[in-house]
Amino acid sequence: MAHIQVVNLCHAITTVDRNEEQTGMFYWPADDKGIYTAKSTYSRLCMGLTRSPTAGGIWRSWAPLRCKIFAWLTVQYRLWTSDRRARHGLQDAPSPCFTCLQEEDNVDHILTQCPYAREVWHQCFEVLQINIQPPIQTDTFTDWWLDKRRNFTGKTKRGFDSFVIATAWSLWKQRNARVFHQCTSIGLHRSR
Ligand SMILES: [Zn+2]
């Protein structure tokens, strides 16, 4: 295999027209100035890929990195909620919501559809005096977020994104406290 690569390399080198009077120089084709940068390499690698509509909101937010990673997993439905655990054979069937015990424990229910979650969003908007409609029972987290962030621009948009991620993170931590510590009251466990 290595032999074939050497042959191919020799062929590539020997078939290039060289100007003996010109000194050789390194040129990086992915960059306008011909200079290698990690950014230009990454851009080249990502050519043709579709950018997720939530990518900017997540990675440009002011949320801590672990919250950004949480949000990134959330919008891809990769949190280990009970519906996902059931799909992966880790439990027989999805569990009911650990807060309201009414609907299935899944990402959209925990973060937007559960009556408790909707009340949290409502209270937060009241305290912050932001005139935004909290999610309703049929909203999915990502669609609701993308829709509401259209009301903001610039730094206020980054602020809104950070707020959404932080609130979702808190809802997730509380849900986990109920699952793993059997908490029935809110705020018994501080987020670490
Ligand atoms: Zn619920």
PDB file of C-alpha atoms in Angstrom, residues 100-192:
ATOM      1  CA  CYS A 100     -46.353  15.531  36.022  1.00  0.00           C
ATOM      2  CA  LEU A 101     -46.593  11.734  35.567  1.00  0.00           C
ATOM      3  CA  GLN A 102     -48.945  12.384  32.633  1.00  0.00           C
ATOM      4  CA  GLU A 103     -47.002  12.209  29.381  1.00  0.00           C
ATOM      5  CA  GLU A 104     -43.923  10.418  28.095  1.00  0.00           C
ATOM      6  CA  ASP A 105     -40.524  11.481  29.448  1.00  0.00           C
ATOM      7  CA  ASN A 106     -38.857  12.872  26.332  1.00  0.00           C
ATOM      8  CA  VAL A 107     -36.897  15.984  25.350  1.00  0.00           C
ATOM      9  CA  ASP A 108     -39.803  18.060  24.086  1.00  0.00           C
ATOM     10  CA  HIS A 109     -42.015  17.179  27.016  1.00  0.00           C
ATOM     11  CA  ILE A 110     -39.387  17.888  29.681  1.00  0.00           C
ATOM     12  CA  LEU A 111     -38.299  21.217  28.199  1.00  0.00           C
ATOM     13  CA  THR A 112     -41.424  22.707  26.638  1.00  0.00           C
ATOM     14  CA  GLN A 113     -44.621  20.666  26.853  1.00  0.00           C
ATOM     15  CA  CYS A 114     -44.794  19.694  30.515  1.00  0.00           C
ATOM     16  CA  PRO A 115     -47.094  22.044  32.502  1.00  0.00           C
ATOM     17  CA  TYR A 116     -44.234  22.530  34.970  1.00  0.00           C
ATOM     18  CA  ALA A 117     -41.785  23.542  32.214  1.00  0.00           C
ATOM     19  CA  ARG A 118     -44.298  25.936  30.677  1.00  0.00           C
ATOM     20  CA  GLU A 119     -44.839  27.556  34.054  1.00  0.00           C
ATOM     21  CA  VAL A 120     -41.072  27.957  34.504  1.00  0.00           C
ATOM     22  CA  TRP A 121     -40.769  29.694  31.121  1.00  0.00           C
ATOM     23  CA  HIS A 122     -43.753  31.883  31.944  1.00  0.00           C
ATOM     24  CA  GLN A 123     -42.305  32.930  35.305  1.00  0.00           C
ATOM     25  CA  CYS A 124     -38.884  33.628  33.807  1.00  0.00           C
ATOM     26  CA  PHE A 125     -40.336  35.863  31.104  1.00  0.00           C
ATOM     27  CA  GLU A 126     -42.342  37.723  33.741  1.00  0.00           C
ATOM     28  CA  VAL A 127     -39.310  38.317  35.945  1.00  0.00           C
ATOM     29  CA  LEU A 128     -37.150  39.381  33.016  1.00  0.00           C
ATOM     30  CA  GLN A 129     -40.043  41.419  31.556  1.00  0.00           C
ATOM     31  CA  ILE A 130     -39.584  39.885  28.137  1.00  0.00           C
ATOM     32  CA  ASN A 131     -42.712  39.915  26.016  1.00  0.00           C
ATOM     33  CA  ILE A 132     -42.376  36.416  24.585  1.00  0.00           C
ATOM     34  CA  GLN A 133     -45.042  33.734  24.398  1.00  0.00           C
ATOM     35  CA  PRO A 134     -44.014  30.739  26.541  1.00  0.00           C
ATOM     36  CA  PRO A 135     -44.222  27.346  24.830  1.00  0.00           C
ATOM     37  CA  ILE A 136     -47.608  25.692  24.480  1.00  0.00           C
ATOM     38  CA  GLN A 137     -48.423  22.008  24.875  1.00  0.00           C
ATOM     39  CA  THR A 138     -47.726  21.123  21.245  1.00  0.00           C
ATOM     40  CA  ASP A 139     -44.473  23.075  20.796  1.00  0.00           C
ATOM     41  CA  THR A 140     -41.215  21.250  20.243  1.00  0.00           C
ATOM     42  CA  PHE A 141     -38.230  22.789  21.987  1.00  0.00           C
ATOM     43  CA  THR A 142     -36.170  23.527  18.872  1.00  0.00           C
ATOM     44  CA  ASP A 143     -39.018  24.957  16.778  1.00  0.00           C
ATOM     45  CA  TRP A 144     -40.208  27.132  19.653  1.00  0.00           C
ATOM     46  CA  TRP A 145     -36.700  28.445  20.287  1.00  0.00           C
ATOM     47  CA  LEU A 146     -35.994  29.167  16.601  1.00  0.00           C
ATOM     48  CA  ASP A 147     -39.317  30.931  16.263  1.00  0.00           C
ATOM     49  CA  LYS A 148     -38.917  33.153  19.343  1.00  0.00           C
ATOM     50  CA  ARG A 149     -35.297  34.140  18.736  1.00  0.00           C
ATOM     51  CA  ARG A 150     -36.430  35.895  15.557  1.00  0.00           C
ATOM     52  CA  ASN A 151     -37.683  38.675  17.827  1.00  0.00           C
ATOM     53  CA  PHE A 152     -34.104  39.596  18.744  1.00  0.00           C
ATOM     54  CA  THR A 153     -31.020  40.858  16.985  1.00  0.00           C
ATOM     55  CA  GLY A 154     -27.334  41.246  17.823  1.00  0.00           C
ATOM     56  CA  LYS A 155     -26.401  41.038  21.470  1.00  0.00           C
ATOM     57  CA  THR A 156     -29.991  40.686  22.655  1.00  0.00           C
ATOM     58  CA  LYS A 157     -30.265  37.585  20.465  1.00  0.00           C
ATOM     59  CA  ARG A 158     -27.153  36.141  22.101  1.00  0.00           C
ATOM     60  CA  GLY A 159     -28.644  37.008  25.455  1.00  0.00           C
ATOM     61  CA  PHE A 160     -31.924  35.310  24.609  1.00  0.00           C
ATOM     62  CA  ASP A 161     -30.100  32.205  23.353  1.00  0.00           C
ATOM     63  CA  SER A 162     -28.039  32.089  26.545  1.00  0.00           C
ATOM     64  CA  PHE A 163     -31.185  32.424  28.629  1.00  0.00           C
ATOM     65  CA  VAL A 164     -32.959  29.617  26.736  1.00  0.00           C
ATOM     66  CA  ILE A 165     -29.976  27.289  27.108  1.00  0.00           C
ATOM     67  CA  ALA A 166     -29.587  28.084  30.812  1.00  0.00           C
ATOM     68  CA  THR A 167     -33.293  27.539  31.494  1.00  0.00           C
ATOM     69  CA  ALA A 168     -33.363  24.274  29.544  1.00  0.00           C
ATOM     70  CA  TRP A 169     -30.247  23.143  31.437  1.00  0.00           C
ATOM     71  CA  SER A 170     -31.976  23.893  34.752  1.00  0.00           C
ATOM     72  CA  LEU A 171     -35.092  21.966  33.714  1.00  0.00           C
ATOM     73  CA  TRP A 172     -32.918  19.027  32.722  1.00  0.00           C
ATOM     74  CA  LYS A 173     -30.979  19.125  36.014  1.00  0.00           C
ATOM     75  CA  GLN A 174     -34.213  19.184  37.980  1.00  0.00           C
ATOM     76  CA  ARG A 175     -35.597  16.288  35.999  1.00  0.00           C
ATOM     77  CA  ASN A 176     -32.405  14.344  36.737  1.00  0.00           C
ATOM     78  CA  ALA A 177     -32.618  15.196  40.419  1.00  0.00           C
ATOM     79  CA  ARG A 178     -36.086  13.636  40.462  1.00  0.00           C
ATOM     80  CA  VAL A 179     -34.885  10.566  38.591  1.00  0.00           C
ATOM     81  CA  PHE A 180     -31.682   9.920  40.509  1.00  0.00           C
ATOM     82  CA  HIS A 181     -32.331  11.456  43.926  1.00  0.00           C
ATOM     83  CA  GLN A 182     -36.112  10.990  44.118  1.00  0.00           C
ATOM     84  CA  CYS A 183     -36.576  14.706  44.785  1.00  0.00           C
ATOM     85  CA  THR A 184     -40.186  15.829  44.814  1.00  0.00           C
ATOM     86  CA  SER A 185     -39.554  19.497  45.537  1.00  0.00           C
ATOM     87  CA  ILE A 186     -37.897  22.027  43.284  1.00  0.00           C
ATOM     88  CA  GLY A 187     -34.461  23.348  44.047  1.00  0.00           C
ATOM     89  CA  LEU A 188     -33.428  20.733  46.583  1.00  0.00           C
ATOM     90  CA  HIS A 189     -30.235  20.123  44.700  1.00  0.00           C
ATOM     91  CA  ARG A 190     -28.075  22.940  43.536  1.00  0.00           C
ATOM     92  CA  SER A 191     -26.722  22.617  40.002  1.00  0.00           C
ATOM     93  CA  ARG A 192     -23.055  21.800  40.029  1.00  0.00           C
TER      94      ARG A 192
END
